[in-house]
Short mmCIF file of N, CA, C and O in Angstrom, two decimals:
data_model
loop_
_atom_site.label_atom_id
_atom_site.label_comp_id
_atom_site.label_asym_id
_atom_site.label_seq_id
_atom_site.Cartn_x
_atom_site.Cartn_y
_atom_site.Cartn_z
N MET A 25 17.10 23.34 17.26
CA MET A 25 16.00 22.57 16.69
C MET A 25 15.00 23.57 16.10
O MET A 25 14.65 24.55 16.72
N SER A 26 14.56 23.31 14.88
CA SER A 26 13.64 24.23 14.23
C SER A 26 12.24 24.09 14.81
O SER A 26 11.90 23.10 15.43
N THR A 27 11.41 25.09 14.57
CA THR A 27 10.06 25.08 15.12
C THR A 27 9.20 24.00 14.49
O THR A 27 8.34 23.44 15.16
N THR A 28 9.44 23.66 13.22
CA THR A 28 8.63 22.62 12.59
C THR A 28 8.90 21.27 13.23
O THR A 28 7.99 20.48 13.40
N VAL A 29 10.15 21.02 13.60
CA VAL A 29 10.47 19.75 14.24
C VAL A 29 9.83 19.70 15.62
O VAL A 29 9.26 18.70 16.02
N LYS A 30 9.90 20.82 16.37
CA LYS A 30 9.27 20.86 17.69
C LYS A 30 7.77 20.61 17.56
O LYS A 30 7.20 19.86 18.33
N ASN A 31 7.15 21.27 16.59
CA ASN A 31 5.71 21.10 16.40
C ASN A 31 5.38 19.67 16.01
O ASN A 31 4.39 19.12 16.44
N LYS A 32 6.19 19.08 15.15
CA LYS A 32 5.93 17.71 14.72
C LYS A 32 6.04 16.74 15.89
O LYS A 32 5.27 15.80 16.00
N MET A 33 6.99 16.97 16.78
CA MET A 33 7.17 16.08 17.92
C MET A 33 6.03 16.22 18.92
O MET A 33 5.70 15.27 19.60
N ALA A 34 5.43 17.40 19.00
CA ALA A 34 4.40 17.65 20.00
C ALA A 34 2.99 17.26 19.52
O ALA A 34 2.06 17.36 20.28
N ARG A 35 2.85 16.85 18.29
CA ARG A 35 1.53 16.54 17.75
C ARG A 35 0.91 15.33 18.43
O ARG A 35 1.59 14.36 18.75
N ARG A 36 -0.38 15.41 18.60
CA ARG A 36 -1.17 14.28 19.10
C ARG A 36 -2.23 14.00 18.06
O ARG A 36 -2.88 14.92 17.56
N TYR A 37 -2.41 12.75 17.75
CA TYR A 37 -3.36 12.37 16.71
C TYR A 37 -4.54 11.63 17.31
O TYR A 37 -4.38 10.86 18.25
N GLU A 38 -5.70 11.87 16.74
CA GLU A 38 -6.92 11.18 17.16
C GLU A 38 -6.82 9.70 16.78
O GLU A 38 -6.18 9.35 15.78
N GLU A 39 -7.49 8.86 17.53
CA GLU A 39 -7.49 7.43 17.23
C GLU A 39 -8.06 7.14 15.84
O GLU A 39 -7.59 6.26 15.14
N GLU A 40 -9.09 7.90 15.46
CA GLU A 40 -9.70 7.71 14.15
C GLU A 40 -8.69 8.00 13.02
O GLU A 40 -8.62 7.28 12.04
N PHE A 41 -7.88 9.04 13.19
CA PHE A 41 -6.85 9.38 12.21
C PHE A 41 -5.83 8.24 12.10
O PHE A 41 -5.44 7.83 11.01
N LYS A 42 -5.42 7.72 13.25
CA LYS A 42 -4.45 6.62 13.27
C LYS A 42 -5.01 5.38 12.56
O LYS A 42 -4.33 4.75 11.77
N ARG A 43 -6.28 5.07 12.86
CA ARG A 43 -6.91 3.90 12.25
C ARG A 43 -7.00 4.07 10.74
O ARG A 43 -6.67 3.15 9.98
N GLN A 44 -7.40 5.24 10.29
CA GLN A 44 -7.51 5.49 8.85
C GLN A 44 -6.15 5.46 8.18
O GLN A 44 -6.02 4.98 7.05
N ALA A 45 -5.12 5.96 8.87
CA ALA A 45 -3.77 5.93 8.32
C ALA A 45 -3.30 4.49 8.12
O ALA A 45 -2.72 4.15 7.08
N VAL A 46 -3.56 3.64 9.11
CA VAL A 46 -3.16 2.23 9.00
C VAL A 46 -3.95 1.53 7.91
O VAL A 46 -3.39 0.76 7.13
N GLU A 47 -5.24 1.80 7.82
CA GLU A 47 -6.04 1.17 6.77
C GLU A 47 -5.57 1.62 5.39
O GLU A 47 -5.52 0.82 4.46
N LEU A 48 -5.20 2.88 5.26
CA LEU A 48 -4.64 3.37 4.00
C LEU A 48 -3.35 2.63 3.68
O LEU A 48 -3.14 2.19 2.54
N LEU A 49 -2.51 2.46 4.67
CA LEU A 49 -1.26 1.74 4.48
C LEU A 49 -1.51 0.30 4.04
O LEU A 49 -0.88 -0.19 3.10
N LEU A 50 -2.45 -0.36 4.68
CA LEU A 50 -2.70 -1.77 4.39
C LEU A 50 -3.39 -2.00 3.05
O LEU A 50 -3.14 -2.99 2.38
N HIS A 51 -4.26 -1.07 2.64
CA HIS A 51 -5.09 -1.32 1.47
C HIS A 51 -4.73 -0.51 0.23
O HIS A 51 -5.27 -0.79 -0.84
N SER A 52 -3.83 0.45 0.34
CA SER A 52 -3.54 1.30 -0.80
C SER A 52 -2.51 0.71 -1.75
O SER A 52 -2.45 1.10 -2.91
N GLY A 53 -1.69 -0.19 -1.24
CA GLY A 53 -0.62 -0.72 -2.08
C GLY A 53 0.61 0.18 -2.09
O GLY A 53 1.60 -0.10 -2.74
N LYS A 54 0.54 1.29 -1.37
CA LYS A 54 1.67 2.21 -1.29
C LYS A 54 2.62 1.75 -0.19
O LYS A 54 2.24 1.02 0.72
N THR A 55 3.84 2.21 -0.28
CA THR A 55 4.82 1.86 0.75
C THR A 55 4.52 2.67 2.01
O THR A 55 3.84 3.70 1.97
N GLN A 56 5.07 2.20 3.11
CA GLN A 56 4.88 2.91 4.38
C GLN A 56 5.46 4.31 4.29
O GLN A 56 4.87 5.27 4.78
N ARG A 57 6.59 4.43 3.65
CA ARG A 57 7.23 5.74 3.52
C ARG A 57 6.35 6.70 2.73
O ARG A 57 6.21 7.87 3.09
N GLN A 58 5.71 6.21 1.64
CA GLN A 58 4.83 7.05 0.84
C GLN A 58 3.63 7.53 1.66
O GLN A 58 3.28 8.71 1.64
N VAL A 59 3.01 6.61 2.39
CA VAL A 59 1.84 6.96 3.20
C VAL A 59 2.24 7.95 4.29
O VAL A 59 1.55 8.96 4.52
N ALA A 60 3.35 7.71 4.94
CA ALA A 60 3.81 8.60 6.01
C ALA A 60 4.06 10.01 5.45
O ALA A 60 3.67 11.01 6.06
N ARG A 61 4.69 10.09 4.29
CA ARG A 61 4.98 11.37 3.68
C ARG A 61 3.68 12.10 3.31
O ARG A 61 3.54 13.29 3.55
N GLU A 62 2.72 11.35 2.72
CA GLU A 62 1.45 11.96 2.33
C GLU A 62 0.68 12.50 3.53
O GLU A 62 0.02 13.54 3.44
N LEU A 63 0.76 11.80 4.65
CA LEU A 63 0.01 12.21 5.84
C LEU A 63 0.83 13.11 6.76
O LEU A 63 0.32 13.57 7.78
N ASP A 64 2.09 13.34 6.40
CA ASP A 64 2.99 14.17 7.18
C ASP A 64 3.15 13.64 8.61
O ASP A 64 3.00 14.37 9.59
N VAL A 65 3.41 12.34 8.70
CA VAL A 65 3.71 11.70 9.98
C VAL A 65 5.02 10.93 9.81
O VAL A 65 5.45 10.68 8.69
N SER A 66 5.61 10.52 10.91
CA SER A 66 6.86 9.79 10.83
C SER A 66 6.61 8.31 10.50
O SER A 66 5.54 7.77 10.84
N ASP A 67 7.59 7.68 9.87
CA ASP A 67 7.51 6.24 9.61
C ASP A 67 7.35 5.48 10.92
O ASP A 67 6.60 4.51 11.00
N TYR A 68 8.07 5.92 11.93
CA TYR A 68 8.05 5.24 13.22
C TYR A 68 6.65 5.28 13.84
O TYR A 68 6.16 4.26 14.34
N SER A 69 6.01 6.44 13.78
CA SER A 69 4.65 6.55 14.33
C SER A 69 3.71 5.61 13.59
O SER A 69 2.91 4.91 14.21
N LEU A 70 3.83 5.58 12.28
CA LEU A 70 2.98 4.71 11.48
C LEU A 70 3.23 3.24 11.82
O LEU A 70 2.28 2.45 11.89
N THR A 71 4.47 2.89 12.08
CA THR A 71 4.79 1.52 12.48
C THR A 71 4.13 1.17 13.81
O THR A 71 3.53 0.10 13.95
N LEU A 72 4.21 2.08 14.76
CA LEU A 72 3.58 1.84 16.07
C LEU A 72 2.06 1.73 15.93
O LEU A 72 1.44 0.85 16.55
N TRP A 73 1.47 2.59 15.13
CA TRP A 73 0.02 2.55 14.93
C TRP A 73 -0.40 1.24 14.28
O TRP A 73 -1.41 0.65 14.64
N LYS A 74 0.40 0.80 13.31
CA LYS A 74 0.08 -0.45 12.61
C LYS A 74 0.15 -1.63 13.57
O LYS A 74 -0.74 -2.49 13.57
N LYS A 75 1.19 -1.68 14.40
CA LYS A 75 1.30 -2.78 15.37
C LYS A 75 0.12 -2.78 16.34
O LYS A 75 -0.44 -3.83 16.64
N ALA A 76 -0.26 -1.61 16.81
CA ALA A 76 -1.40 -1.51 17.73
C ALA A 76 -2.69 -1.93 17.04
O ALA A 76 -3.50 -2.68 17.60
N TYR A 77 -2.88 -1.47 15.82
CA TYR A 77 -4.10 -1.78 15.06
C TYR A 77 -4.19 -3.28 14.80
O TYR A 77 -5.23 -3.90 15.04
N LEU A 78 -3.10 -3.88 14.33
CA LEU A 78 -3.11 -5.30 14.03
C LEU A 78 -3.22 -6.14 15.30
O LEU A 78 -3.76 -7.23 15.28
N GLY A 79 -2.71 -5.61 16.41
CA GLY A 79 -2.80 -6.31 17.68
C GLY A 79 -4.23 -6.43 18.17
O GLY A 79 -4.56 -7.35 18.92
N HIS A 80 -5.09 -5.51 17.75
CA HIS A 80 -6.49 -5.53 18.17
C HIS A 80 -7.36 -6.36 17.24
O HIS A 80 -8.52 -6.63 17.55
N GLN A 81 -6.83 -6.75 16.10
CA GLN A 81 -7.60 -7.51 15.13
C GLN A 81 -7.58 -8.99 15.51
O GLN A 81 -6.60 -9.50 16.05
N LYS A 82 -8.65 -9.67 15.19
CA LYS A 82 -8.75 -11.10 15.48
C LYS A 82 -8.24 -11.90 14.29
O LYS A 82 -8.34 -11.45 13.15
N PRO A 83 -7.70 -13.09 14.54
CA PRO A 83 -7.30 -13.95 13.43
C PRO A 83 -8.52 -14.28 12.57
O PRO A 83 -9.65 -14.30 13.05
N ALA A 84 -8.27 -14.55 11.30
CA ALA A 84 -9.36 -14.89 10.38
C ALA A 84 -8.99 -16.15 9.62
O ALA A 84 -7.81 -16.50 9.49
N GLU A 85 -10.00 -16.82 9.12
CA GLU A 85 -9.77 -18.03 8.35
C GLU A 85 -9.70 -17.69 6.87
O GLU A 85 -10.61 -17.09 6.30
N ILE A 86 -8.58 -18.03 6.26
CA ILE A 86 -8.37 -17.82 4.83
C ILE A 86 -7.93 -19.15 4.24
O ILE A 86 -6.95 -19.74 4.68
N GLU A 87 -8.68 -19.61 3.25
CA GLU A 87 -8.38 -20.88 2.58
C GLU A 87 -8.25 -22.03 3.58
O GLU A 87 -7.35 -22.86 3.49
N GLY A 88 -9.13 -22.04 4.57
CA GLY A 88 -9.15 -23.12 5.53
C GLY A 88 -8.10 -23.05 6.62
O GLY A 88 -8.00 -23.95 7.44
N GLN A 89 -7.31 -21.97 6.64
CA GLN A 89 -6.27 -21.83 7.66
C GLN A 89 -6.47 -20.53 8.42
O GLN A 89 -6.87 -19.52 7.85
N MET A 90 -6.18 -20.57 9.71
CA MET A 90 -6.27 -19.36 10.52
C MET A 90 -5.04 -18.50 10.24
O MET A 90 -3.92 -18.98 10.26
N LYS A 91 -5.29 -17.22 9.96
CA LYS A 91 -4.19 -16.28 9.68
C LYS A 91 -4.25 -15.13 10.67
O LYS A 91 -5.30 -14.59 10.97
N SER A 92 -3.08 -14.75 11.16
CA SER A 92 -2.99 -13.61 12.06
C SER A 92 -3.15 -12.32 11.25
O SER A 92 -2.99 -12.34 10.03
N PRO A 93 -3.43 -11.20 11.91
CA PRO A 93 -3.54 -9.94 11.17
C PRO A 93 -2.26 -9.58 10.41
O PRO A 93 -2.33 -9.06 9.31
N GLU A 94 -1.11 -9.89 11.00
CA GLU A 94 0.16 -9.61 10.32
C GLU A 94 0.29 -10.44 9.04
O GLU A 94 0.74 -9.94 8.01
N GLU A 95 -0.13 -11.70 9.11
CA GLU A 95 -0.08 -12.56 7.92
C GLU A 95 -1.05 -12.07 6.86
O GLU A 95 -0.73 -12.08 5.67
N MET A 96 -2.22 -11.60 7.29
CA MET A 96 -3.20 -11.07 6.33
C MET A 96 -2.67 -9.81 5.66
O MET A 96 -2.83 -9.62 4.46
N ALA A 97 -2.00 -8.94 6.43
CA ALA A 97 -1.42 -7.72 5.87
C ALA A 97 -0.35 -8.08 4.85
O ALA A 97 -0.24 -7.44 3.79
N LYS A 98 0.44 -9.11 5.13
CA LYS A 98 1.48 -9.54 4.20
C LYS A 98 0.85 -10.07 2.91
O LYS A 98 1.32 -9.77 1.81
N ILE A 99 -0.22 -10.83 3.04
CA ILE A 99 -0.92 -11.36 1.87
C ILE A 99 -1.46 -10.22 1.02
O ILE A 99 -1.33 -10.23 -0.21
N ILE A 100 -2.03 -9.21 1.67
CA ILE A 100 -2.55 -8.05 0.94
C ILE A 100 -1.44 -7.35 0.18
O ILE A 100 -1.61 -7.00 -1.00
N ARG A 101 -0.30 -7.12 0.83
CA ARG A 101 0.84 -6.47 0.16
C ARG A 101 1.29 -7.27 -1.05
O ARG A 101 1.54 -6.72 -2.13
N GLU A 102 1.40 -8.59 -0.89
CA GLU A 102 1.83 -9.44 -2.00
C GLU A 102 0.82 -9.39 -3.15
O GLU A 102 1.20 -9.35 -4.32
N GLN A 103 -0.46 -9.36 -2.82
CA GLN A 103 -1.48 -9.30 -3.86
C GLN A 103 -1.46 -7.97 -4.59
O GLN A 103 -1.65 -7.92 -5.80
N HIS A 104 -1.18 -6.88 -3.87
CA HIS A 104 -1.07 -5.58 -4.52
C HIS A 104 0.10 -5.58 -5.51
O HIS A 104 -0.01 -5.05 -6.62
N LYS A 105 1.22 -6.17 -5.11
CA LYS A 105 2.38 -6.26 -6.01
C LYS A 105 2.04 -7.07 -7.25
O LYS A 105 2.40 -6.70 -8.37
N GLU A 106 1.35 -8.19 -7.05
CA GLU A 106 0.97 -9.03 -8.18
C GLU A 106 0.01 -8.30 -9.11
O GLU A 106 0.13 -8.38 -10.33
N ILE A 107 -0.93 -7.56 -8.55
CA ILE A 107 -1.88 -6.80 -9.36
C ILE A 107 -1.15 -5.77 -10.20
O ILE A 107 -1.43 -5.62 -11.40
N GLU A 108 -0.20 -5.05 -9.61
CA GLU A 108 0.56 -4.05 -10.35
C GLU A 108 1.36 -4.71 -11.48
O GLU A 108 1.44 -4.19 -12.59
N TYR A 109 1.96 -5.86 -11.19
CA TYR A 109 2.72 -6.59 -12.22
C TYR A 109 1.80 -6.99 -13.37
O TYR A 109 2.13 -6.81 -14.54
N LEU A 110 0.63 -7.52 -13.05
CA LEU A 110 -0.31 -7.95 -14.08
C LEU A 110 -0.83 -6.78 -14.89
O LEU A 110 -1.04 -6.90 -16.11
N LYS A 111 -1.03 -5.63 -14.26
CA LYS A 111 -1.46 -4.44 -15.00
C LYS A 111 -0.39 -4.02 -16.01
O LYS A 111 -0.72 -3.67 -17.15
N ARG A 112 0.87 -4.05 -15.59
CA ARG A 112 1.95 -3.70 -16.52
C ARG A 112 2.01 -4.68 -17.68
O ARG A 112 2.18 -4.28 -18.84
N GLN A 113 1.85 -5.97 -17.38
CA GLN A 113 1.87 -6.98 -18.44
C GLN A 113 0.71 -6.78 -19.42
O GLN A 113 0.88 -6.92 -20.62
N ARG A 114 -0.47 -6.44 -18.90
CA ARG A 114 -1.63 -6.21 -19.75
C ARG A 114 -1.38 -5.02 -20.69
O ARG A 114 -1.71 -5.07 -21.87
N GLU A 115 -0.78 -3.95 -20.16
CA GLU A 115 -0.48 -2.78 -21.00
C GLU A 115 0.51 -3.13 -22.10
O GLU A 115 0.37 -2.68 -23.24
N ILE A 116 1.50 -3.94 -21.77
CA ILE A 116 2.47 -4.37 -22.78
C ILE A 116 1.77 -5.18 -23.87
O ILE A 116 2.00 -4.98 -25.06
N LEU A 117 0.89 -6.09 -23.47
CA LEU A 117 0.15 -6.90 -24.44
C LEU A 117 -0.76 -6.05 -25.31
O LEU A 117 -0.88 -6.29 -26.52
N LYS A 118 -1.41 -5.06 -24.73
CA LYS A 118 -2.27 -4.16 -25.51
C LYS A 118 -1.46 -3.45 -26.58
O LYS A 118 -1.88 -3.35 -27.74
N LYS A 119 -0.28 -2.94 -26.20
CA LYS A 119 0.57 -2.24 -27.15
C LYS A 119 1.04 -3.19 -28.26
O LYS A 119 1.05 -2.84 -29.43
N ALA A 120 1.42 -4.41 -27.86
CA ALA A 120 1.87 -5.39 -28.86
C ALA A 120 0.75 -5.74 -29.83
O ALA A 120 0.97 -5.83 -31.05
N MET A 121 -0.47 -5.89 -29.31
CA MET A 121 -1.60 -6.22 -30.18
C MET A 121 -1.91 -5.08 -31.15
O MET A 121 -2.23 -5.33 -32.31
N SER A 122 -1.80 -3.86 -30.69
CA SER A 122 -2.08 -2.73 -31.58
C SER A 122 -1.01 -2.63 -32.66
O SER A 122 -1.30 -2.32 -33.81
N ILE A 123 0.24 -2.94 -32.32
CA ILE A 123 1.32 -2.90 -33.32
C ILE A 123 1.13 -4.03 -34.32
O ILE A 123 1.23 -3.82 -35.53
N LEU A 124 0.81 -5.23 -33.85
CA LEU A 124 0.64 -6.37 -34.75
C LEU A 124 -0.63 -6.24 -35.60
O LEU A 124 -0.69 -6.80 -36.69
N GLY A 125 -1.61 -5.52 -35.12
CA GLY A 125 -2.86 -5.38 -35.84
C GLY A 125 -2.84 -4.29 -36.90
O GLY A 125 -3.77 -4.18 -37.69
N GLU A 126 -1.78 -3.50 -36.95
CA GLU A 126 -1.71 -2.44 -37.95
C GLU A 126 -1.48 -3.02 -39.34
O GLU A 126 -0.79 -4.02 -39.52
N GLU A 127 -2.07 -2.33 -40.32
CA GLU A 127 -1.81 -2.71 -41.71
C GLU A 127 -0.42 -2.27 -42.10
O GLU A 127 0.00 -1.17 -41.78
N PRO A 128 0.32 -3.15 -42.76
CA PRO A 128 1.68 -2.75 -43.17
C PRO A 128 1.60 -1.68 -44.26
O PRO A 128 0.72 -1.69 -45.10
N THR A 129 2.53 -0.73 -44.20
CA THR A 129 2.61 0.31 -45.22
C THR A 129 3.43 -0.22 -46.38
O THR A 129 4.15 -1.22 -46.25
N ASN A 130 3.38 0.46 -47.50
CA ASN A 130 4.13 0.02 -48.69
C ASN A 130 5.62 -0.08 -48.43
O ASN A 130 6.30 -0.92 -49.00
N GLY A 131 6.15 0.78 -47.61
CA GLY A 131 7.58 0.77 -47.33
C GLY A 131 8.03 -0.38 -46.44
O GLY A 131 9.21 -0.67 -46.33
N MET A 132 7.10 -1.09 -45.86
CA MET A 132 7.46 -2.18 -44.93
C MET A 132 7.55 -3.52 -45.62
O MET A 132 7.95 -4.49 -45.04
N ARG A 133 7.19 -3.63 -46.89
CA ARG A 133 7.19 -4.92 -47.59
C ARG A 133 8.50 -5.29 -48.14
O ARG A 133 9.40 -4.82 -48.47
#
């Protein structure tokens, strides 16, 4: 076993670091694997931290219905995906509008 693996297994993280890691995961729109890689922690550790973090959160009312923290996290992930999709669509429309708005050259008639 290499020394980096031994060191990685022996690491202990502060509660504040774990909380910030989970909040980054929930609110960044990045995948768990991306966040884990950026923070140099294992996917498994991040999963455990997320379960513990969400377990301490209270249900909240969204659109007249009570939602668990897990359901709220799922809604956030879905909204991030939708936002990214809409951003891509907007960029496509911008490009199309700039192409359609150009004056035709003599060779195009």
